[in-house]
Amino acid sequence: MSKTTRIAVLGSANMDLVVRQPRLPQPGETIFGSGYGTVPGGKGLNQAVAAARQGGAVDFLGAVGADAYGHELRDLIAAEGIGAAGLAEAGEPTGTAHISVVDSGENSIVVVSGANATVTALTAGQEEIIRQSAFLVMQCELPVDALAAGIAVARAHGVFTVLTPAPVVPLPEGFLASVDLVVPNQIEAAELTGESDPVRAAELLSAGGTWAIVTLGSEGCVVAYDGEVLGLAPARPVKALDTTAAGDTFVGALVARLASAGGGLADGGPVDGAPVGAAPVGISDERMIDAVRWATVASSISVTRAGATSSMPTLAEVAAILA
């Protein structure tokens, strides 16, 4: 891929500490688990790996500690062919996510940010990586100041911005409206808009020329643009084992698909030297719908496997189902 189809992921990198158990304990209760493991994760790293495995040319921007977990995450990034020039080494320990997976496949997660919390601004090198990309992918596990800085660089150079607003945190006024595509799940969409109806929430989130995709788990997702819903994309029926990385797999695969075949952009990529505030290049309805279909299959494969990055499919696996 050329530089105009690169994907920059600005986000968190954690080590996931995963316990499998029959159910969640009551307050004060002790129960036995059935398994434990450590798996590289963090919403940012998850999305970077998912995009790379779908053929995306990916650079990761974030921070890890100088500890064993940090070295393990760096090894994974290298093994996946993801660019690490934008990955800093912080004085804080590498972030961790403490994940309980119950037998039904659902999960609950507590994140300890660690090194991720040190990413409060962008370095000159990180800004340059964003300028050389077609897409900037972000989540809310980094400080909002860093995300705002990334959006400012992206908009100045016609880079298409994608935000997963998870976890839901206080955002500056106008922040969501400055993003080109927002991808919350149904709960997050309701928190952001006050609307429990995902269709109405998608309409509100997409108002003003933004794309919004509200994911609904086993019910698929709602796709909207500029205040109007394009439709409900159904999920691919599977028996779920672990839903930990389903949403991140969806986003990574979606962006990788948009970045393929000339970037999925109307004129082939970002505009180098575009003035500050320049509108990003658009994506057609047909291109987005195609990418949603691709992402839906990738996500459906991931929930049949345990773990976060360990569950994510390759390009060949998705292509075989869609052939």
Protein backbone atom coordinates (compact mmCIF):
# COMPACT_ATOMS: atom_id res chain seq x y z
CA MET A 1 0.00 0.00 0.00
CA SER A 2 1.09 3.56 -0.62
CA LYS A 3 1.37 6.12 2.14
CA THR A 4 -2.04 7.48 1.16
CA THR A 5 -3.72 4.26 2.33
CA ARG A 6 -1.94 3.91 5.68
CA ILE A 7 -3.93 3.63 8.89
CA ALA A 8 -2.71 5.38 12.03
CA VAL A 9 -4.15 4.00 15.28
CA LEU A 10 -3.86 6.36 18.24
CA GLY A 11 -4.84 4.34 21.28
CA SER A 12 -4.25 2.18 24.29
CA ALA A 13 -2.06 -0.89 24.63
CA ASN A 14 -2.77 -3.19 27.59
CA MET A 15 -2.04 -6.66 28.77
CA ASP A 16 -5.37 -8.40 29.31
CA LEU A 17 -5.59 -10.58 32.43
CA VAL A 18 -8.49 -12.89 31.64
CA VAL A 19 -10.44 -15.09 34.06
CA ARG A 20 -13.10 -17.50 32.82
CA GLN A 21 -15.90 -18.17 35.30
CA PRO A 22 -19.46 -19.54 35.35
CA ARG A 23 -21.02 -16.21 36.38
CA LEU A 24 -20.18 -12.87 37.98
CA PRO A 25 -19.88 -13.07 41.79
CA GLN A 26 -22.15 -11.12 44.10
CA PRO A 27 -20.54 -8.36 46.24
CA GLY A 28 -18.46 -10.06 48.95
CA GLU A 29 -18.76 -13.49 47.31
CA THR A 30 -15.87 -15.75 46.27
CA ILE A 31 -16.34 -18.21 43.42
CA PHE A 32 -14.05 -20.56 41.50
CA GLY A 33 -12.94 -19.76 37.99
CA SER A 34 -12.28 -22.29 35.26
CA GLY A 35 -9.26 -20.69 33.60
CA TYR A 36 -6.81 -17.80 33.49
CA GLY A 37 -4.57 -16.34 30.83
CA THR A 38 -2.78 -13.21 29.67
CA VAL A 39 -3.51 -11.85 26.20
CA PRO A 40 -2.23 -8.66 24.54
CA GLY A 41 -5.06 -6.13 24.27
CA GLY A 42 -6.20 -2.57 24.84
CA LYS A 43 -8.78 -1.09 22.48
CA GLY A 44 -6.14 0.70 20.44
CA LEU A 45 -3.84 -2.29 20.02
CA ASN A 46 -6.83 -4.55 19.37
CA GLN A 47 -8.01 -2.35 16.51
CA ALA A 48 -4.50 -2.05 15.11
CA VAL A 49 -4.04 -5.84 15.07
CA ALA A 50 -7.50 -6.39 13.58
CA ALA A 51 -6.76 -3.94 10.77
CA ALA A 52 -3.31 -5.39 10.10
CA ARG A 53 -4.69 -8.93 9.85
CA GLN A 54 -7.19 -7.67 7.27
CA GLY A 55 -4.37 -6.39 5.09
CA GLY A 56 -4.14 -2.84 6.42
CA ALA A 57 -0.83 -0.94 6.49
CA VAL A 58 -0.96 0.13 10.13
CA ASP A 59 1.07 2.38 12.45
CA PHE A 60 0.43 2.33 16.20
CA LEU A 61 0.71 5.48 18.32
CA GLY A 62 0.65 5.16 22.11
CA ALA A 63 2.79 4.16 25.09
CA VAL A 64 3.84 1.11 27.08
CA GLY A 65 6.05 0.68 30.13
CA ALA A 66 9.62 -0.64 30.29
CA ASP A 67 8.34 -3.85 31.93
CA ALA A 68 7.77 -7.42 30.81
CA TYR A 69 4.26 -6.69 29.59
CA GLY A 70 5.56 -3.76 27.54
CA HIS A 71 8.21 -5.92 25.88
CA GLU A 72 5.59 -8.57 25.10
CA LEU A 73 3.31 -6.01 23.47
CA ARG A 74 6.19 -4.65 21.39
CA ASP A 75 6.96 -8.18 20.23
CA LEU A 76 3.35 -8.64 19.10
CA ILE A 77 3.34 -5.33 17.24
CA ALA A 78 6.50 -6.35 15.39
CA ALA A 79 5.14 -9.82 14.62
CA GLU A 80 1.96 -8.33 13.12
CA GLY A 81 3.95 -6.00 10.86
CA ILE A 82 2.59 -2.87 12.57
CA GLY A 83 4.74 0.26 12.55
CA ALA A 84 5.98 1.15 16.06
CA ALA A 85 7.81 4.43 15.46
CA GLY A 86 4.97 6.21 17.28
CA LEU A 87 5.04 3.92 20.33
CA ALA A 88 6.67 5.64 23.32
CA GLU A 89 8.20 4.06 26.42
CA ALA A 90 6.72 5.57 29.58
CA GLY A 91 7.91 5.64 33.17
CA GLU A 92 4.58 4.13 34.27
CA PRO A 93 3.81 0.39 34.10
CA THR A 94 2.14 -0.97 30.99
CA GLY A 95 -1.64 -0.71 31.14
CA THR A 96 -3.68 -3.73 32.18
CA ALA A 97 -7.27 -4.85 31.64
CA HIS A 98 -8.83 -7.24 34.15
CA ILE A 99 -11.45 -9.23 32.27
CA SER A 100 -14.09 -11.63 33.59
CA VAL A 101 -15.59 -13.88 30.91
CA VAL A 102 -18.67 -15.84 31.92
CA ASP A 103 -19.78 -19.11 30.35
CA SER A 104 -22.33 -17.37 28.11
CA GLY A 105 -19.44 -15.51 26.41
CA GLU A 106 -20.28 -12.08 27.84
CA ASN A 107 -17.61 -10.16 29.70
CA SER A 108 -16.97 -7.37 32.18
CA ILE A 109 -13.74 -5.35 32.17
CA VAL A 110 -11.81 -3.10 34.55
CA VAL A 111 -8.95 -1.13 32.95
CA VAL A 112 -5.91 0.25 34.81
CA SER A 113 -4.48 2.81 32.39
CA GLY A 114 -0.82 2.87 33.46
CA ALA A 115 1.40 4.08 30.60
CA ASN A 116 -1.64 4.94 28.48
CA ALA A 117 -2.46 7.83 30.82
CA THR A 118 0.88 9.49 29.98
CA VAL A 119 -0.19 10.13 26.37
CA THR A 120 -1.53 13.66 26.90
CA ALA A 121 -0.02 15.24 23.77
CA LEU A 122 1.51 14.15 20.47
CA THR A 123 5.18 14.18 19.58
CA ALA A 124 6.37 15.64 16.29
CA GLY A 125 6.98 12.10 15.05
CA GLN A 126 3.45 11.00 15.90
CA GLU A 127 2.00 14.04 14.15
CA GLU A 128 4.00 13.19 11.03
CA ILE A 129 2.66 9.62 11.04
CA ILE A 130 -0.89 10.97 11.10
CA ARG A 131 -0.13 13.39 8.25
CA GLN A 132 1.13 10.50 6.14
CA SER A 133 -2.01 8.40 6.74
CA ALA A 134 -5.40 8.15 5.08
CA PHE A 135 -7.21 7.16 8.29
CA LEU A 136 -6.79 8.00 11.97
CA VAL A 137 -8.44 5.51 14.33
CA MET A 138 -9.01 6.42 18.00
CA GLN A 139 -10.80 5.23 21.16
CA CYS A 140 -11.33 6.81 24.61
CA GLU A 141 -8.77 4.84 26.65
CA LEU A 142 -6.24 7.66 26.16
CA PRO A 143 -6.54 11.18 27.61
CA VAL A 144 -8.95 13.30 25.57
CA ASP A 145 -6.28 15.98 25.00
CA ALA A 146 -4.26 13.52 22.93
CA LEU A 147 -7.31 12.58 20.87
CA ALA A 148 -8.14 16.24 20.25
CA ALA A 149 -4.57 16.83 19.10
CA GLY A 150 -4.83 13.88 16.72
CA ILE A 151 -8.10 15.17 15.25
CA ALA A 152 -6.58 18.62 14.72
CA VAL A 153 -3.67 17.19 12.72
CA ALA A 154 -5.96 14.87 10.78
CA ARG A 155 -8.40 17.61 9.78
CA ALA A 156 -5.56 19.85 8.69
CA HIS A 157 -4.43 17.19 6.21
CA GLY A 158 -7.66 15.60 5.00
CA VAL A 159 -7.22 12.41 7.05
CA PHE A 160 -10.46 10.50 7.71
CA THR A 161 -11.05 10.13 11.48
CA VAL A 162 -12.72 7.18 13.21
CA LEU A 163 -13.65 7.15 16.91
CA THR A 164 -14.87 4.35 19.13
CA PRO A 165 -16.27 6.32 22.11
CA ALA A 166 -15.44 3.64 24.68
CA PRO A 167 -15.37 3.96 27.54
CA VAL A 168 -17.78 6.90 27.46
CA VAL A 169 -15.97 9.87 29.00
CA PRO A 170 -16.72 13.61 29.13
CA LEU A 171 -15.87 15.11 25.75
CA PRO A 172 -15.46 18.79 24.80
CA GLU A 173 -18.39 20.43 23.05
CA GLY A 174 -18.24 19.75 19.33
CA PHE A 175 -15.77 16.88 19.71
CA LEU A 176 -18.00 14.18 18.21
CA ALA A 177 -19.10 16.48 15.40
CA SER A 178 -15.44 16.87 14.37
CA VAL A 179 -15.07 13.13 13.80
CA ASP A 180 -15.86 11.62 10.40
CA LEU A 181 -17.08 8.24 11.69
CA VAL A 182 -18.19 7.34 15.22
CA VAL A 183 -18.73 3.65 16.13
CA PRO A 184 -20.37 3.15 19.55
CA ASN A 185 -22.23 0.10 20.76
CA GLN A 186 -25.89 0.43 21.73
CA ILE A 187 -25.14 1.26 25.38
CA GLU A 188 -22.52 3.88 24.49
CA ALA A 189 -24.81 5.45 21.88
CA ALA A 190 -27.56 5.79 24.48
CA GLU A 191 -25.16 7.41 26.97
CA LEU A 192 -23.96 9.88 24.35
CA THR A 193 -27.38 10.87 23.03
CA GLY A 194 -29.89 10.06 25.77
CA GLU A 195 -31.77 7.91 23.24
CA SER A 196 -32.34 4.22 24.02
CA ASP A 197 -33.54 3.59 20.44
CA PRO A 198 -30.36 2.80 18.48
CA VAL A 199 -31.89 4.05 15.23
CA ARG A 200 -32.65 7.45 16.73
CA ALA A 201 -29.25 7.51 18.43
CA ALA A 202 -27.54 6.84 15.09
CA GLU A 203 -29.50 9.67 13.50
CA LEU A 204 -28.40 12.10 16.20
CA LEU A 205 -24.75 11.00 16.16
CA SER A 206 -24.54 11.32 12.38
CA ALA A 207 -26.16 14.76 12.14
CA GLY A 208 -24.06 17.39 10.44
CA GLY A 209 -22.27 15.26 7.87
CA THR A 210 -20.85 12.52 10.12
CA TRP A 211 -21.03 8.76 9.67
CA ALA A 212 -22.36 6.75 12.64
CA ILE A 213 -22.46 2.98 13.06
CA VAL A 214 -24.19 1.75 16.22
CA THR A 215 -23.29 -1.89 16.86
CA LEU A 216 -25.98 -4.15 18.35
CA GLY A 217 -24.09 -7.39 19.03
CA SER A 218 -25.99 -10.41 17.73
CA GLU A 219 -28.58 -8.09 16.13
CA GLY A 220 -26.11 -6.45 13.73
CA CYS A 221 -25.62 -2.70 13.45
CA VAL A 222 -27.36 0.52 12.39
CA VAL A 223 -25.59 2.59 9.71
CA ALA A 224 -26.36 6.31 9.38
CA TYR A 225 -24.97 9.34 7.59
CA ASP A 226 -25.83 13.02 7.95
CA GLY A 227 -28.83 12.41 10.18
CA GLU A 228 -30.39 9.66 8.05
CA VAL A 229 -30.27 5.90 8.61
CA LEU A 230 -29.12 3.89 5.60
CA GLY A 231 -30.32 0.64 7.12
CA LEU A 232 -29.81 -2.17 9.61
CA ALA A 233 -26.98 -4.55 8.71
CA PRO A 234 -27.71 -8.02 10.11
CA ALA A 235 -25.17 -9.99 12.11
CA ARG A 236 -23.81 -13.36 10.97
CA PRO A 237 -25.30 -16.00 13.29
CA VAL A 238 -22.64 -17.90 15.29
CA LYS A 239 -22.31 -19.52 18.73
CA ALA A 240 -20.37 -17.02 20.85
CA LEU A 241 -17.53 -18.18 23.06
CA ASP A 242 -16.02 -14.82 24.06
CA THR A 243 -17.19 -11.37 22.93
CA THR A 244 -14.19 -9.49 24.41
CA ALA A 245 -12.81 -8.12 21.13
CA ALA A 246 -15.90 -8.19 18.92
CA GLY A 247 -16.26 -4.42 18.65
CA ASP A 248 -12.56 -3.78 18.12
CA THR A 249 -12.39 -6.48 15.45
CA PHE A 250 -15.35 -4.83 13.72
CA VAL A 251 -13.69 -1.40 13.68
CA GLY A 252 -10.27 -2.66 12.61
CA ALA A 253 -11.70 -4.74 9.78
CA LEU A 254 -14.02 -1.91 8.72
CA VAL A 255 -11.19 0.60 8.36
CA ALA A 256 -8.88 -1.89 6.66
CA ARG A 257 -11.59 -2.56 4.09
CA LEU A 258 -12.16 1.16 3.56
CA ALA A 259 -8.41 1.61 3.11
CA SER A 260 -8.20 -1.09 0.44
CA ALA A 261 -8.58 -0.53 -3.31
CA GLY A 262 -7.15 2.98 -3.37
CA GLY A 263 -8.15 3.87 0.17
CA GLY A 264 -11.90 3.72 -0.35
CA LEU A 265 -11.79 7.49 -0.76
CA ALA A 266 -13.38 9.47 -3.54
CA ASP A 267 -10.10 10.80 -4.93
CA GLY A 268 -7.62 8.25 -3.62
CA GLY A 269 -6.49 9.56 -0.23
CA PRO A 270 -5.74 12.48 2.04
CA VAL A 271 -4.84 15.88 0.72
CA ASP A 272 -1.25 16.78 1.60
CA GLY A 273 -0.95 20.40 2.64
CA ALA A 274 -4.69 20.97 2.89
CA PRO A 275 -5.61 24.07 4.90
CA VAL A 276 -6.54 23.77 8.58
CA GLY A 277 -10.21 22.82 8.90
CA ALA A 278 -10.39 21.39 5.39
CA ALA A 279 -13.19 18.84 5.05
CA PRO A 280 -11.98 15.23 4.78
CA VAL A 281 -12.42 13.42 1.52
CA GLY A 282 -15.75 11.55 1.43
CA ILE A 283 -16.62 7.87 1.35
CA SER A 284 -19.58 6.68 -0.72
CA ASP A 285 -22.58 4.87 0.75
CA GLU A 286 -21.70 1.81 -1.31
CA ARG A 287 -18.14 1.74 -0.01
CA MET A 288 -19.26 2.02 3.60
CA ILE A 289 -21.89 -0.69 3.23
CA ASP A 290 -19.30 -3.02 1.67
CA ALA A 291 -16.91 -2.35 4.58
CA VAL A 292 -19.68 -2.98 7.15
CA ARG A 293 -20.42 -6.34 5.52
CA TRP A 294 -16.73 -7.25 5.70
CA ALA A 295 -16.41 -6.10 9.32
CA THR A 296 -19.52 -8.03 10.35
CA VAL A 297 -18.00 -11.29 9.17
CA ALA A 298 -14.64 -10.57 10.85
CA SER A 299 -16.40 -9.79 14.12
CA SER A 300 -18.52 -12.93 13.91
CA ILE A 301 -15.38 -15.05 13.62
CA SER A 302 -13.73 -13.35 16.58
CA VAL A 303 -16.53 -14.16 19.03
CA THR A 304 -16.10 -17.89 18.38
CA ARG A 305 -12.57 -17.74 19.82
CA ALA A 306 -11.15 -16.83 23.22
CA GLY A 307 -9.24 -13.64 23.99
CA ALA A 308 -8.74 -10.29 22.33
CA THR A 309 -5.95 -10.20 19.75
CA SER A 310 -5.83 -14.01 19.87
CA SER A 311 -9.36 -14.18 18.43
CA MET A 312 -8.97 -11.92 15.41
CA PRO A 313 -9.26 -13.48 11.94
CA THR A 314 -7.01 -13.05 8.93
CA LEU A 315 -7.94 -11.54 5.59
CA ALA A 316 -8.05 -15.02 4.05
CA GLU A 317 -10.52 -16.29 6.66
CA VAL A 318 -12.97 -13.46 6.02
CA ALA A 319 -12.53 -13.66 2.25
CA ALA A 320 -13.29 -17.40 2.31
CA ILE A 321 -16.69 -16.77 3.91
CA LEU A 322 -17.56 -13.91 1.57
CA ALA A 323 -16.34 -15.69 -1.56
